Tab-separated table of C-alpha atoms and ligand atoms in Angstrom:
chain	number	residue	atom	x	y	z
A	1	MET	CA	23.603	-4.893	-42.925
A	2	SER	CA	22.171	-4.610	-46.429
A	3	VAL	CA	22.965	-7.784	-48.311
A	4	ALA	CA	22.109	-6.965	-51.911
A	5	CYS	CA	24.158	-3.741	-52.197
A	6	LEU	CA	27.532	-5.284	-51.433
A	7	ARG	CA	29.801	-6.399	-54.269
A	8	PRO	CA	32.851	-8.665	-54.402
A	9	ALA	CA	36.200	-6.898	-54.045
A	10	LEU	CA	38.098	-5.930	-57.213
A	11	GLU	CA	41.607	-5.356	-55.878
A	12	ILE	CA	44.567	-7.735	-55.994
A	13	HIS	CA	45.200	-9.080	-52.503
A	14	ALA	CA	48.572	-9.829	-50.902
A	15	ALA	CA	47.267	-12.951	-49.177
A	16	PRO	CA	44.738	-15.208	-50.878
A	17	ARG	CA	41.229	-14.977	-49.518
A	18	ILE	CA	38.213	-17.229	-49.864
A	19	THR	CA	34.766	-16.383	-51.231
A	20	VAL	CA	32.128	-19.025	-50.420
A	21	LEU	CA	29.229	-19.391	-52.876
A	22	GLY	CA	26.291	-21.170	-51.244
A	23	THR	CA	24.989	-21.159	-47.693
A	24	GLY	CA	23.163	-24.516	-47.876
A	25	THR	CA	24.174	-27.874	-46.403
A	26	VAL	CA	27.691	-27.906	-47.863
A	27	GLY	CA	28.423	-24.149	-47.633
A	28	ARG	CA	27.475	-24.125	-43.973
A	29	ALA	CA	29.631	-27.194	-43.218
A	30	PHE	CA	32.565	-25.586	-45.080
A	31	VAL	CA	32.346	-22.398	-43.007
A	32	ALA	CA	32.050	-24.461	-39.806
A	33	ARG	CA	35.172	-26.419	-40.799
A	34	HIS	CA	37.018	-23.183	-41.572
A	35	VAL	CA	36.169	-21.800	-38.115
A	36	ALA	CA	37.158	-25.105	-36.448
A	37	LEU	CA	40.530	-25.343	-38.276
A	38	LYS	CA	41.391	-21.730	-37.448
A	39	SER	CA	40.580	-22.307	-33.784
A	40	ARG	CA	43.053	-25.233	-33.882
A	41	GLY	CA	45.748	-22.899	-35.232
A	42	VAL	CA	45.740	-24.295	-38.808
A	43	SER	CA	46.840	-21.702	-41.375
A	44	VAL	CA	43.805	-21.246	-43.646
A	45	PRO	CA	43.124	-18.287	-45.996
A	46	GLU	CA	40.583	-15.855	-44.541
A	47	ILE	CA	36.991	-15.943	-45.750
A	48	ALA	CA	36.461	-12.547	-47.420
A	49	GLY	CA	32.883	-12.977	-48.616
A	50	ILE	CA	29.895	-15.303	-48.756
A	51	ALA	CA	27.058	-15.403	-51.312
A	52	ASN	CA	23.767	-17.154	-51.903
A	53	THR	CA	20.858	-16.384	-54.229
A	54	ARG	CA	19.928	-13.489	-51.931
A	55	GLY	CA	23.208	-11.620	-52.484
A	56	PHE	CA	26.857	-11.241	-51.497
A	57	CYS	CA	28.201	-10.206	-48.094
A	58	ARG	CA	31.739	-9.185	-47.149
A	59	VAL	CA	32.925	-10.803	-43.972
A	60	ASP	CA	35.234	-7.957	-42.786
A	61	ARG	CA	35.573	-8.209	-39.009
A	62	ASP	CA	32.515	-10.416	-38.372
A	63	CYS	CA	32.835	-14.137	-37.764
A	64	PRO	CA	32.004	-15.933	-41.064
A	65	ASN	CA	29.287	-17.884	-39.231
A	66	THR	CA	27.509	-14.634	-38.338
A	67	VAL	CA	27.570	-13.435	-41.955
A	68	LEU	CA	26.438	-16.842	-43.215
A	69	ASN	CA	23.466	-16.784	-40.856
A	70	GLN	CA	22.540	-13.219	-41.905
A	71	LEU	CA	22.526	-14.327	-45.525
A	72	ARG	CA	20.524	-17.456	-44.768
A	73	GLU	CA	17.893	-15.300	-43.088
A	74	SER	CA	17.869	-12.568	-45.756
A	75	THR	CA	14.680	-12.219	-47.774
A	76	ALA	CA	16.238	-10.260	-50.691
A	77	ARG	CA	16.401	-11.836	-54.180
A	78	SER	CA	19.350	-10.960	-56.420
A	79	GLU	CA	20.559	-14.265	-57.859
A	80	ALA	CA	22.450	-12.973	-60.851
A	81	SER	CA	23.169	-9.352	-60.013
A	82	TRP	CA	26.173	-9.980	-57.783
A	83	ILE	CA	27.752	-12.343	-60.330
A	84	SER	CA	27.597	-9.839	-63.168
A	85	SER	CA	30.005	-7.531	-61.357
A	86	ALA	CA	32.068	-10.179	-59.588
A	87	GLU	CA	35.833	-10.000	-59.977
A	88	PHE	CA	37.879	-11.924	-57.505
A	89	GLY	CA	41.402	-10.764	-56.786
A	90	ARG	CA	44.243	-12.622	-58.478
A	91	GLY	CA	45.198	-15.547	-56.234
A	92	ASP	CA	41.890	-15.550	-54.348
A	93	ILE	CA	39.986	-18.827	-53.982
A	94	VAL	CA	36.324	-19.129	-54.979
A	95	VAL	CA	34.596	-22.047	-53.231
A	96	ASP	CA	31.495	-23.117	-55.167
A	97	ALA	CA	29.095	-24.860	-52.775
A	98	SER	CA	26.056	-24.201	-54.968
A	99	ALA	CA	24.280	-26.357	-57.537
A	100	SER	CA	23.999	-23.372	-59.878
A	101	ASP	CA	24.582	-23.582	-63.613
A	102	LEU	CA	24.866	-19.796	-63.650
A	103	ILE	CA	27.870	-20.066	-61.324
A	104	ALA	CA	29.403	-23.055	-63.147
A	105	GLN	CA	29.363	-20.961	-66.344
A	106	GLN	CA	31.672	-18.471	-64.588
A	107	HIS	CA	34.370	-20.955	-63.489
A	108	ALA	CA	36.544	-20.572	-66.612
A	109	GLY	CA	36.277	-16.765	-66.560
A	110	TRP	CA	37.280	-16.595	-62.915
A	111	LEU	CA	40.288	-18.850	-63.612
A	112	ARG	CA	41.265	-16.616	-66.548
A	113	GLY	CA	41.077	-13.632	-64.179
A	114	GLY	CA	43.650	-15.321	-61.938
A	115	ALA	CA	41.370	-16.677	-59.189
A	116	HIS	CA	41.441	-20.334	-58.163
A	117	VAL	CA	38.177	-22.299	-58.094
A	118	VAL	CA	37.309	-25.111	-55.676
A	119	THR	CA	33.958	-26.764	-56.312
A	120	ALA	CA	31.480	-29.311	-54.995
A	121	CYS	CA	29.232	-28.573	-57.980
A	122	LYS	CA	29.484	-31.024	-60.892
A	123	LEU	CA	28.143	-28.585	-63.484
A	124	GLY	CA	31.613	-27.223	-64.328
A	125	THR	CA	33.432	-30.373	-65.440
A	126	GLY	CA	30.558	-32.889	-65.522
A	127	THR	CA	28.486	-31.384	-68.324
A	128	SER	CA	29.425	-30.382	-71.882
A	129	ARG	CA	32.869	-31.149	-73.255
A	130	VAL	CA	33.204	-27.534	-74.385
A	131	ARG	CA	32.710	-26.216	-70.852
A	132	TRP	CA	35.133	-28.765	-69.383
A	133	GLN	CA	37.779	-27.914	-72.010
A	134	ASP	CA	37.282	-24.201	-71.401
A	135	ILE	CA	37.953	-24.712	-67.679
A	136	ARG	CA	41.003	-26.880	-68.419
A	137	ASP	CA	42.413	-24.372	-70.939
A	138	ALA	CA	41.865	-21.440	-68.564
A	139	GLN	CA	43.662	-23.327	-65.823
A	140	THR	CA	46.571	-24.278	-68.094
A	141	HIS	CA	47.044	-20.759	-69.451
A	142	THR	CA	46.960	-19.027	-66.083
A	143	GLY	CA	48.483	-21.682	-63.817
A	144	THR	CA	45.508	-21.359	-61.494
A	145	GLY	CA	44.108	-24.257	-59.458
A	146	TYR	CA	40.780	-26.018	-59.999
A	147	GLY	CA	39.872	-28.198	-57.002
A	148	ASP	CA	37.275	-30.817	-57.916
A	149	SER	CA	37.834	-33.545	-55.272
A	150	ALA	CA	34.373	-32.949	-53.809
A	151	THR	CA	32.506	-33.489	-57.097
A	152	VAL	CA	32.707	-37.305	-57.134
A	153	GLY	CA	32.783	-39.451	-54.000
A	154	ALA	CA	32.848	-36.362	-51.733
A	155	GLY	CA	36.625	-36.384	-51.490
A	156	LEU	CA	37.307	-40.137	-51.677
A	157	PRO	CA	40.627	-40.352	-53.546
A	158	LEU	CA	39.012	-41.197	-56.890
A	159	ILE	CA	39.701	-38.285	-59.221
A	160	ARG	CA	43.275	-37.773	-58.111
A	161	THR	CA	44.036	-41.510	-58.291
A	162	LEU	CA	42.822	-41.632	-61.896
A	163	ARG	CA	44.845	-38.520	-62.756
A	164	GLU	CA	47.990	-39.863	-61.143
A	165	LEU	CA	47.674	-43.287	-62.790
A	166	SER	CA	47.063	-41.666	-66.159
A	167	GLU	CA	49.879	-39.126	-65.769
A	168	GLY	CA	52.165	-41.965	-64.656
A	169	GLY	CA	51.610	-43.677	-68.007
A	170	ASP	CA	49.283	-46.424	-66.793
A	171	ARG	CA	46.521	-47.142	-69.310
A	172	ILE	CA	43.138	-47.111	-67.604
A	173	THR	CA	41.116	-49.882	-69.200
A	174	ALA	CA	37.921	-49.705	-67.131
A	175	VAL	CA	36.322	-47.914	-64.220
A	176	ALA	CA	33.078	-49.158	-62.689
A	177	GLY	CA	31.392	-48.040	-59.555
A	178	VAL	CA	28.471	-47.346	-57.336
A	179	LEU	CA	28.681	-43.565	-57.555
A	180	SER	CA	25.459	-42.410	-55.903
A	181	GLY	CA	24.861	-42.647	-52.161
A	182	SER	CA	21.087	-42.639	-52.599
A	183	LEU	CA	21.080	-45.360	-55.283
A	184	ALA	CA	23.568	-47.386	-53.200
A	185	TYR	CA	21.125	-47.202	-50.282
A	186	LEU	CA	18.202	-48.241	-52.489
A	187	MET	CA	19.941	-51.207	-54.099
A	188	ASN	CA	21.595	-52.351	-50.841
A	189	ASN	CA	18.226	-52.441	-49.074
A	190	PHE	CA	15.797	-53.559	-51.797
A	191	ASP	CA	14.961	-57.212	-51.086
A	192	GLY	CA	12.600	-57.923	-53.987
A	193	MET	CA	9.721	-58.513	-51.573
A	194	ARG	CA	8.852	-55.125	-50.113
A	195	PRO	CA	7.977	-52.566	-52.806
A	196	PHE	CA	10.911	-50.586	-54.226
A	197	SER	CA	8.800	-47.426	-53.859
A	198	SER	CA	8.783	-47.879	-50.056
A	199	PHE	CA	12.596	-47.743	-50.082
A	200	VAL	CA	12.513	-44.598	-52.240
A	201	ARG	CA	10.189	-42.986	-49.694
A	202	ALA	CA	12.430	-44.097	-46.791
A	203	ALA	CA	15.545	-42.751	-48.573
A	204	HIS	CA	13.761	-39.471	-49.197
A	205	GLN	CA	12.744	-39.166	-45.553
A	206	ALA	CA	16.303	-39.927	-44.417
A	207	GLY	CA	17.575	-37.102	-46.658
A	208	TYR	CA	19.524	-39.469	-48.953
A	209	THR	CA	17.712	-38.431	-52.137
A	210	GLU	CA	17.338	-34.998	-53.699
A	211	PRO	CA	14.046	-33.241	-52.831
A	212	ASP	CA	12.788	-34.611	-56.181
A	213	PRO	CA	13.930	-38.302	-56.192
A	214	ARG	CA	13.755	-38.320	-60.011
A	215	GLU	CA	17.063	-36.438	-60.011
A	216	ASP	CA	18.658	-39.559	-58.502
A	217	LEU	CA	16.540	-42.188	-60.300
A	218	SER	CA	17.087	-40.601	-63.726
A	219	GLY	CA	20.828	-41.424	-63.551
A	220	GLU	CA	21.746	-37.892	-64.707
A	221	ASP	CA	23.783	-37.174	-61.568
A	222	VAL	CA	25.780	-40.380	-62.121
A	223	ARG	CA	26.261	-39.450	-65.799
A	224	ARG	CA	28.023	-36.266	-64.628
A	225	LYS	CA	30.209	-38.289	-62.266
A	226	VAL	CA	31.151	-40.727	-65.046
A	227	LEU	CA	32.088	-37.775	-67.277
A	228	ILE	CA	34.257	-36.244	-64.521
A	229	LEU	CA	36.035	-39.571	-63.851
A	230	ALA	CA	36.554	-40.340	-67.548
A	231	ARG	CA	37.954	-36.869	-68.199
A	232	ALA	CA	40.268	-37.221	-65.163
A	233	ALA	CA	41.488	-40.432	-66.807
A	234	GLY	CA	42.303	-38.420	-69.958
A	235	LEU	CA	39.232	-39.421	-72.010
A	236	ALA	CA	37.429	-36.495	-73.639
A	237	LEU	CA	33.925	-37.985	-73.464
A	238	ASP	CA	30.909	-35.838	-74.247
A	239	VAL	CA	27.486	-35.956	-72.586
A	240	GLU	CA	25.861	-38.122	-75.262
A	241	ASP	CA	28.731	-40.633	-75.188
A	242	VAL	CA	27.346	-41.906	-71.869
A	243	GLN	CA	24.281	-44.128	-72.270
A	244	VAL	CA	21.966	-43.631	-69.316
A	245	GLU	CA	19.141	-45.935	-68.250
A	246	SER	CA	16.563	-43.961	-66.255
A	247	LEU	CA	14.660	-45.785	-63.522
A	248	VAL	CA	11.857	-43.200	-63.666
A	249	PRO	CA	8.820	-45.010	-65.157
A	250	ALA	CA	7.623	-43.828	-68.563
A	251	GLY	CA	4.985	-41.152	-68.133
A	252	LEU	CA	6.361	-39.905	-64.807
A	253	GLN	CA	9.315	-37.883	-66.132
A	254	ASP	CA	7.459	-34.646	-66.672
A	255	VAL	CA	4.609	-34.756	-64.139
A	256	SER	CA	4.583	-32.540	-61.020
A	257	LEU	CA	6.480	-33.728	-57.951
A	258	GLU	CA	3.191	-34.255	-56.150
A	259	THR	CA	1.846	-36.482	-58.948
A	260	PHE	CA	5.162	-38.337	-59.142
A	261	ASN	CA	5.067	-39.066	-55.396
A	262	ARG	CA	1.478	-40.322	-55.660
A	263	ARG	CA	2.214	-42.549	-58.658
A	264	LEU	CA	5.627	-43.711	-57.376
A	265	PRO	CA	4.420	-47.357	-56.918
A	266	GLU	CA	4.372	-47.571	-60.759
A	267	ILE	CA	8.109	-48.187	-60.400
A	268	ASP	CA	7.539	-51.419	-58.443
A	269	PRO	CA	6.727	-54.028	-61.176
A	270	GLN	CA	9.864	-53.239	-63.258
A	271	MET	CA	12.104	-53.308	-60.176
A	272	ARG	CA	10.571	-56.529	-58.856
A	273	ALA	CA	11.141	-58.192	-62.246
A	274	ARG	CA	14.763	-56.975	-62.453
A	275	PHE	CA	15.429	-58.217	-58.924
A	276	ALA	CA	13.858	-61.626	-59.643
A	277	ARG	CA	15.979	-62.095	-62.805
A	278	ALA	CA	19.172	-61.327	-60.880
A	279	HIS	CA	18.151	-63.481	-57.916
A	280	LYS	CA	17.487	-66.465	-60.201
A	281	LYS	CA	21.124	-66.300	-61.342
A	282	SER	CA	22.298	-65.864	-57.683
A	283	GLU	CA	23.400	-62.345	-58.615
A	284	VAL	CA	22.884	-58.936	-57.025
A	285	LEU	CA	21.408	-55.794	-58.594
A	286	LYS	CA	23.553	-52.654	-58.381
A	287	HIS	CA	23.292	-49.186	-59.875
A	288	MET	CA	26.560	-48.691	-61.682
A	289	GLY	CA	28.323	-45.972	-63.634
A	290	ARG	CA	31.181	-47.203	-65.801
A	291	PHE	CA	33.409	-46.689	-68.761
A	292	GLU	CA	35.576	-49.345	-70.333
A	293	PHE	CA	37.585	-50.198	-73.410
A	294	LEU	CA	36.255	-53.313	-75.124
A	295	THR	CA	38.727	-55.809	-76.594
A	296	ASP	CA	38.357	-54.195	-80.048
A	297	GLY	CA	39.409	-50.834	-78.528
A	298	THR	CA	35.932	-49.285	-78.514
A	299	LEU	CA	35.246	-47.080	-75.507
A	300	ILE	CA	31.802	-47.480	-73.953
A	301	ALA	CA	30.268	-45.537	-71.064
A	302	ARG	CA	27.032	-46.539	-69.354
A	303	VAL	CA	24.893	-45.736	-66.339
A	304	GLY	CA	22.129	-47.990	-65.040
A	305	LEU	CA	21.187	-51.178	-63.237
A	306	VAL	CA	23.413	-54.220	-63.639
A	307	SER	CA	23.155	-57.755	-62.351
A	308	LEU	CA	26.494	-58.881	-60.904
A	309	PRO	CA	27.882	-62.131	-59.536
A	310	ALA	CA	28.808	-61.907	-55.846
A	311	SER	CA	32.488	-62.171	-56.818
A	312	HIS	CA	32.423	-58.915	-58.838
A	313	ALA	CA	34.584	-56.118	-57.443
A	314	ILE	CA	31.644	-53.823	-56.747
A	315	ALA	CA	29.031	-56.428	-55.774
A	316	SER	CA	29.635	-55.890	-52.063
A	317	GLY	CA	29.287	-52.584	-50.255
A	318	ALA	CA	26.761	-51.405	-47.726
A	319	GLY	CA	24.640	-48.439	-46.719
A	320	THR	CA	25.238	-45.321	-48.770
A	321	ASP	CA	28.920	-46.006	-49.479
A	322	ASN	CA	30.433	-45.359	-52.895
A	323	ARG	CA	32.572	-48.239	-54.187
A	324	VAL	CA	34.666	-47.876	-57.324
A	325	ALA	CA	36.908	-50.414	-59.087
A	326	ILE	CA	39.716	-49.292	-61.419
A	327	TRP	CA	41.367	-51.601	-63.941
A	328	THR	CA	44.661	-50.518	-65.520
A	329	ASP	CA	47.795	-52.085	-67.028
A	330	ARG	CA	49.042	-52.387	-63.458
A	331	TYR	CA	45.771	-53.445	-61.843
A	332	CYS	CA	44.596	-55.864	-64.523
A	333	ASP	CA	43.628	-59.086	-62.766
A	334	ASN	CA	42.536	-57.570	-59.477
A	335	PRO	CA	41.252	-54.011	-59.779
A	336	LEU	CA	42.148	-51.222	-57.395
A	337	VAL	CA	39.027	-50.722	-55.252
A	338	ILE	CA	38.171	-47.504	-53.406
A	339	GLN	CA	35.212	-47.490	-51.034
A	340	GLY	CA	33.824	-45.101	-48.423
A	341	PRO	CA	31.238	-42.441	-47.639
A	342	GLY	CA	30.625	-40.618	-50.907
A	343	ALA	CA	28.138	-37.987	-49.753
A	344	GLY	CA	27.320	-35.898	-46.714
A	345	ALA	CA	28.020	-32.341	-45.676
A	346	GLU	CA	31.038	-32.983	-43.468
A	347	VAL	CA	33.027	-35.172	-45.866
A	348	THR	CA	32.190	-32.853	-48.764
A	349	ALA	CA	33.265	-29.758	-46.794
A	350	GLY	CA	36.446	-31.606	-45.797
A	351	ALA	CA	37.203	-32.305	-49.465
A	352	LEU	CA	36.656	-28.632	-50.364
A	353	MET	CA	38.978	-27.539	-47.565
A	354	ASP	CA	41.656	-30.081	-48.595
A	355	ASP	CA	41.596	-28.542	-52.091
A	356	VAL	CA	41.811	-25.002	-50.665
A	357	LEU	CA	44.839	-25.962	-48.552
A	358	ARG	CA	46.439	-27.783	-51.507
A	359	ILE	CA	46.089	-24.632	-53.635
A	360	GLN	CA	47.425	-22.480	-50.782
A	361	ARG	CA	50.523	-24.706	-50.504
A	362	ALA	CA	51.115	-24.767	-54.271
A	363	HIS	CA	50.824	-21.008	-54.962
B	401	LIG	N1	24.998	-32.473	-49.871
B	401	LIG	C1	25.948	-33.361	-50.187
B	401	LIG	O1	26.154	-34.385	-49.500
B	401	LIG	C2	26.842	-33.142	-51.383
B	401	LIG	C3	27.915	-34.026	-51.640
B	401	LIG	C4	28.767	-33.763	-52.724
B	401	LIG	C5	28.530	-32.679	-53.546
B	401	LIG	N2	27.448	-31.867	-53.282
B	401	LIG	C6	27.230	-30.729	-54.158
B	401	LIG	O2	27.437	-29.543	-53.377
B	401	LIG	C7	26.624	-28.499	-53.898
B	401	LIG	C8	25.809	-27.886	-52.762
B	401	LIG	O3	24.984	-28.893	-52.216
B	401	LIG	P1	24.034	-28.562	-50.960
B	401	LIG	O4	23.491	-29.873	-50.519
B	401	LIG	O5	24.749	-27.700	-49.983
B	401	LIG	O6	22.879	-27.693	-51.689
B	401	LIG	P2	21.836	-26.683	-51.012
B	401	LIG	O7	21.651	-27.001	-49.556
B	401	LIG	O8	20.661	-26.666	-51.903
B	401	LIG	O9	22.581	-25.250	-51.103
B	401	LIG	C9	22.860	-24.638	-52.322
B	401	LIG	C10	23.252	-23.208	-52.037
B	401	LIG	O10	23.669	-22.597	-53.262
B	401	LIG	C11	23.136	-21.270	-53.279
B	401	LIG	N3	23.043	-20.751	-54.644
B	401	LIG	C12	22.294	-21.206	-55.679
B	401	LIG	N4	22.426	-20.397	-56.748
B	401	LIG	C13	23.264	-19.405	-56.381
B	401	LIG	C14	23.777	-18.254	-57.029
B	401	LIG	N5	23.468	-17.956	-58.289
B	401	LIG	N6	24.635	-17.450	-56.339
B	401	LIG	C15	24.976	-17.740	-55.067
B	401	LIG	N7	24.511	-18.822	-54.392
B	401	LIG	C16	23.665	-19.632	-55.038
B	401	LIG	C17	21.775	-21.424	-52.634
B	401	LIG	O11	21.291	-20.146	-52.234
B	401	LIG	P3	19.880	-19.973	-51.453
B	401	LIG	O12	20.138	-20.449	-50.061
B	401	LIG	O13	19.656	-18.508	-51.515
B	401	LIG	O14	18.879	-20.783	-52.196
B	401	LIG	C18	22.127	-22.342	-51.464
B	401	LIG	O15	22.585	-21.585	-50.370
B	401	LIG	C19	25.766	-29.125	-55.008
B	401	LIG	O16	26.364	-28.880	-56.261
B	401	LIG	C20	25.815	-30.609	-54.700
B	401	LIG	O17	25.629	-31.421	-55.844
B	401	LIG	C21	26.620	-32.058	-52.220
């Protein structure tokens, strides 16, 4: 089968069908979940097509797994060409399991065309305010669904809880959380004695960090998650409204990955000092993303390391778990706390599928 020559279908379909974008860790787990649910007799829309940077393939009569594997093995390159002619049928569901900005730019257009979008990629609603508003407006005007449960906490009930509290009239006064599995692992294991860099290397080897650990250490991924959570709570924050402290040492931001890996121990003195300061106060160091209204009504949003007393709502937590505390009118003295696995292919694919089924039920 030639991969590059096939194009997404243009017609309007009687029954909604799924197009999966991305055949990596999450895309593969999503297709596996689809096959497993169907074999258990669950009513799930058919997968009509699958795409990666190599091209787009219709599934037709083949098992989606077979098509996915063909695409994974394809050596063609046609990243943008299939998108330029893509038109999904009204009512179809596009599942974005890529990390592509090119694809995220299309979300609003696809919604305007009548397709629903379900995404694990944060680049749609976790970047500029203009892009987020465009997606929201497109959804409102067309009544289409935008499933974003997988973007923060890999399906933990964070985004929908904030939306429901906000829509129910509860004022959300603060949200603070450990929002990155890799940074949770690093801060839960760093003991102030062994070098921090050795934990970064261990996290990398275990697959907890991105291939370039600077993507985690820079705090940019958590900035996107804070933006998504704040917007779900009804706050129209923009990128620069979130102050981000990068843990990447000065001078290592723009060097090659190889040089960064070699010079990684340069991170150790600053981390040892931060740990010692916290330890002296009998506190723990956590990497936190948060937004909160100060007593004078000012809204602040920050990402970075914080030193917390053991009694703080997010001071505990283990492994790679996400842990998020929400303070509202209702939950003012004791916050509502949500904790659990916030990354990983299976939970992320499960969150995508939950959104697909939710859209199927609602339309
Ligand atoms: N992994 C997790 O635990 C997790 C958890 C929550 C959210 N997420 C999010 O889920 C998304 C996918 O993560 P992943 O770990 O599965 O990434 P990955 O393994 O790198 O896979 C990304 C896939 O997207 C495809 N892709 C990139 N640009 C494309 C384009 N223009 N058109 C079609 N396909 C394109 C890639 O194609 P090629 O194969 O051709 O390169 C690849 O198959 C990311 O946004 C990530 O942030 C991941």
